[in-house]
CSV table of C-alpha atoms in Angstrom, one decimal:
chain,number,residue,atom,x,y,z
W,1,MET,CA,0.0,0.0,0.0
W,2,THR,CA,1.3,3.6,-1.0
W,3,THR,CA,2.0,5.8,2.0
W,4,ASP,CA,2.4,9.4,2.1
W,5,THR,CA,6.0,10.7,1.5
W,6,ASN,CA,5.4,14.5,1.8
W,7,THR,CA,7.4,15.8,4.9
W,8,GLN,CA,9.2,18.8,3.4
W,9,GLY,CA,6.3,21.2,2.6
W,10,PRO,CA,4.9,21.9,-0.7
W,11,ILE,CA,6.7,20.9,-3.8
W,12,LYS,CA,7.9,23.4,-6.3
W,13,ASP,CA,6.5,23.2,-9.8
W,14,PRO,CA,4.7,20.0,-9.1
W,15,VAL,CA,3.4,17.7,-12.0
W,16,GLY,CA,2.4,14.1,-12.2
W,17,PRO,CA,-0.5,11.6,-12.3
W,18,VAL,CA,-3.4,11.1,-9.9
W,19,VAL,CA,-4.2,7.4,-10.0
W,20,GLN,CA,-7.0,5.2,-8.5
W,21,ALA,CA,-5.6,3.6,-5.3
W,22,GLY,CA,-4.5,0.0,-5.8
W,23,GLU,CA,-1.8,-2.2,-7.2
W,24,LEU,CA,-1.5,0.1,-10.3
W,25,ALA,CA,-1.0,3.1,-8.1
W,26,ASP,CA,1.6,1.6,-6.0
W,27,ALA,CA,3.4,0.5,-9.3
W,28,VAL,CA,3.0,4.0,-10.9
W,29,ALA,CA,4.5,5.6,-7.7
W,30,ASP,CA,7.3,3.3,-7.7
W,31,ALA,CA,8.0,3.8,-11.4
W,32,VAL,CA,7.8,7.6,-11.0
W,33,ARG,CA,10.5,7.5,-8.5
W,34,ILE,CA,12.7,5.3,-10.5
W,35,ASP,CA,12.1,7.2,-13.8
W,36,ASN,CA,12.7,10.7,-12.1
W,37,GLU,CA,15.5,9.4,-9.6
W,38,THR,CA,17.2,12.9,-9.6
W,39,LYS,CA,14.0,14.8,-8.4
W,40,ARG,CA,12.0,15.1,-5.3
W,41,VAL,CA,8.8,12.8,-5.6
W,42,ASP,CA,5.8,13.2,-3.2
W,43,VAL,CA,3.3,10.5,-3.0
W,44,ARG,CA,0.0,11.3,-1.0
W,45,ASN,CA,-2.4,8.4,-0.5
W,46,ARG,CA,-5.9,10.0,-0.3
W,47,GLY,CA,-7.9,6.7,0.3
W,48,SER,CA,-9.6,6.3,-3.0
W,49,TYR,CA,-6.7,7.8,-5.1
W,50,VAL,CA,-3.0,8.5,-5.0
W,51,ARG,CA,-1.6,11.9,-6.0
W,52,ILE,CA,2.0,11.6,-7.2
W,53,GLU,CA,3.9,14.9,-7.7
W,54,VAL,CA,7.5,15.4,-9.1
W,55,GLU,CA,9.3,18.7,-8.7
W,56,GLY,CA,10.8,20.7,-11.3
W,57,GLY,CA,8.0,20.9,-13.9
W,58,GLU,CA,8.6,17.5,-15.6
W,59,CYS,CA,7.7,14.0,-14.9
W,60,ILE,CA,8.4,10.9,-17.1
W,61,LEU,CA,6.7,7.8,-16.7
W,62,ARG,CA,7.8,4.7,-18.8
W,63,ARG,CA,5.8,1.6,-19.6
W,64,GLN,CA,8.8,-0.5,-19.1
W,65,THR,CA,9.3,0.7,-15.6
W,66,ILE,CA,5.6,0.2,-14.6
W,67,GLU,CA,5.8,-3.4,-16.1
W,68,ASP,CA,9.0,-4.0,-14.0
W,69,GLN,CA,7.0,-2.9,-10.9
W,70,LEU,CA,3.9,-4.9,-11.7
W,71,GLY,CA,5.8,-8.0,-12.9
W,72,ARG,CA,3.5,-8.3,-15.9
W,73,PRO,CA,2.9,-6.7,-19.4
W,74,PHE,CA,1.2,-3.3,-19.2
W,75,ASN,CA,-0.5,-1.0,-21.7
W,76,MET,CA,-0.2,2.8,-21.2
W,77,ARG,CA,-3.9,3.2,-22.3
W,78,ASP,CA,-4.7,1.2,-19.1
W,79,LEU,CA,-3.2,3.9,-17.1
W,80,GLU,CA,-5.6,6.6,-18.7
W,81,VAL,CA,-8.6,4.5,-17.5
W,82,SER,CA,-7.1,4.5,-14.0
W,83,MET,CA,-5.9,8.1,-13.9
W,84,PRO,CA,-8.9,10.4,-13.2
W,85,SER,CA,-6.6,13.5,-13.1
W,86,PHE,CA,-3.2,14.8,-13.4
W,87,VAL,CA,-1.1,17.9,-12.6
W,88,GLY,CA,0.3,19.9,-15.4
W,89,ARG,CA,0.1,19.2,-19.2
W,90,ILE,CA,0.4,15.7,-20.6
W,91,GLU,CA,1.9,14.0,-23.7
W,92,THR,CA,0.7,10.5,-24.0
W,93,GLY,CA,2.3,7.6,-26.0
W,94,THR,CA,2.6,3.7,-26.1
W,95,GLU,CA,6.1,3.7,-24.4
W,96,GLN,CA,5.8,6.8,-22.0
W,97,PHE,CA,3.8,9.6,-20.5
W,98,ARG,CA,5.3,13.1,-19.9
W,99,PHE,CA,3.7,15.5,-17.5
W,100,TRP,CA,5.2,19.1,-17.9
W,101,LEU,CA,4.6,22.7,-17.2
W,102,GLY,CA,5.2,25.6,-19.6
W,103,GLN,CA,4.1,26.9,-22.9
W,104,GLN,CA,6.0,24.5,-25.3
W,105,PRO,CA,6.9,21.0,-24.8
W,106,ALA,CA,10.5,20.1,-24.4
W,107,THR,CA,12.2,17.9,-27.3
W,108,THR,CA,12.0,14.7,-24.9
W,109,LYS,CA,11.8,11.8,-27.2
W,110,GLU,CA,9.7,8.7,-26.5
W,111,VAL,CA,11.8,5.7,-25.4
W,112,SER,CA,11.6,3.0,-27.9
W,113,SER,CA,12.0,-0.9,-26.8
């Protein structure tokens, strides 16, 4: 079960997914920490949903990392069904999602397998 990790006060320029609580939310929270290892990540369990915020205005979430955490194949479109909200803007793809702030998306390329 995902537990709150916010012990340092508000995060600066937060972005990231809000996921329905459960196995997928736990895997996504772990995957966000792995895929954004150099950034502060706060996870807030709100009972029926888990809010995941990454500091710095950009959060990358890769399909392969979610699969590794779940221990099974995963389709990114399944995340959309379990993600009632998110913070920031979003770019979706079959291999990764990118949450970001700002007017223009960065030139982050989707990771291919």
